[in-house]
Amino acid sequence: VSYLKRFLNSQLTLEGKVVAPKELQEQFILLEKQYHSVNLQDLVYIIDKDPIKMSIKFFSILDKGHVPCLLPSHTTSYQLEVIQSNCSGHLWKDDQFEYAQKASTHMTESCYAVMTSGSTGLAKMCFLSVKNAFLNAQMHCDSLKIGKKHLIIQYLPLYHSFGIVCYLFTLLEKQCALDFNINFLGIKTLNKRNFNKAVLHLSPSQTRFILKERADLPKEIDIISIGGGFIYSHELQQLQKKMHHQNLYVSYGMTEAGPRISSAQYHSDWHDGELGRAFSSVQCAVLTSEHKVSLSGEGRLIIKTPCLKINTTDNDFINDYYITEDQVSISSSGSITLKGRLDDVINFGGINIYPQDIEAAAMKIPQIKNVICLKKKNKTYGETPLLIFTGNTTKEKIIKFLKERLNVYQVPKEIYYIEKFPMTGLGKIDRQKVKEWLNEK
Amino acid sequence: MNEQEIFTFIKSIITDNEDITTFIPNEEIKVEHRLVEDLGLDSMNLMSIVYELQEKFESLDESGISHWKTLLDLIKAIQEL
């Protein structure tokens, strides 16, 4: 049975309103007219504001033997240019199918592609097998006890590796129901919706939003899973108080892992960073400070990745393990505890923002001589980007320029001018001294 | 409330919420500014603004977030209640 057919026969709602199978079929027929025949295994980028159309395109491209890659609807033309120069592909954007003379990928099995980092120069494309996506969806559902009678409420991005597996492939795997949403829903809005049993995936920032709301979560939501960033035990405790009989989980994963690694159910003596044991499909170990691979202990998390292809270098691997950015400790029983992340990545509410992406885009402003991007603590989002520059321009001009090239959340809202950057002996900007300057300021 | 009063009220909500930062300083915000592209608000920011507004304008429907492009659209939705 084709993936698309299974999707079209699913129980789907859009912002709480039922989408009839006939309506879906009509949308599919209209979309099929836009499709341009391309070679097998060609990469096809998909951009669509409408999550249902985006999903139809995704499964239809998979069925045809091509490799779909979902991109956010706010992808700018500049970002597209960079993405295409890194990994060329056809583009199915809204109602247009743009044929590319040369599209990449030479995969031997059914797969989809996911962009894992920022999209302005350091984009990393992962090719993940569909077979593994189903396996990962199944493990994710089993650990959270998601069943056929559940409605999964979607509002975390569909184009993430998380969204593809935990919404789209889960829907096909479990034959449950899926509610697509364009915007985030607070408790107040959730209480207006009608459903019997529902699952909610939340990012840490969304959890913090919900914690601020006075109302309790509807009792029909019986599973809540939080992932995509660090969540403190006191926040989990507060959330548990707002819930009736829900099961609360902390989920952990990353694109290269296909993408889920573990889910741990919240309990009363929870410690910060607890992630539970890894699913059987993902092998985890640590890279110690002595640069040794160990199945337990403290160090950088390394994983045997089910990824078919990643545009990485040999330095990213050790003994076939992919070296991640996360610092963890693994107990002798295999329980993982997250200790932190490598310093420079900005975790904006679960989305990784790479300072280099912002710096690379800002350096394209002719009046800017030098620039660095740092992170700033934010109560809701965890961290937000902040920019410091030398050169003859203004904050307003920088924001205008960056907005045309980056996603909105990547554009720093705080920008500072510095007359001269402190430099290290090696001629690099001394980030530590800049941080001190900023603190004084 | 007239357009100017609602506009001032929305701006005060933005200023008072420590989690919301806009691309444009509060005193330079205009009614024609787009919520996402010009001010840099995301759906969580918008939801908290609407929830605050609902304290005063109970029947304001938050599902409008998908349709309101500018501050003026939001102001008009409030005036039409």
XYZ file of C-alpha atoms in Angstrom, chain B residues 1-9 56-57 78-79:
13
model
C -12.071 52.008 22.745
C -10.943 53.729 19.571
C -8.102 52.601 17.320
C -5.468 54.699 19.087
C -6.500 53.485 22.536
C -6.409 49.808 21.515
C -3.037 50.381 19.837
C -1.588 51.941 23.006
C -3.046 49.085 25.045
C -10.401 42.879 28.561
C -12.049 41.672 25.335
C -11.129 43.947 18.481
C -13.226 46.848 17.177
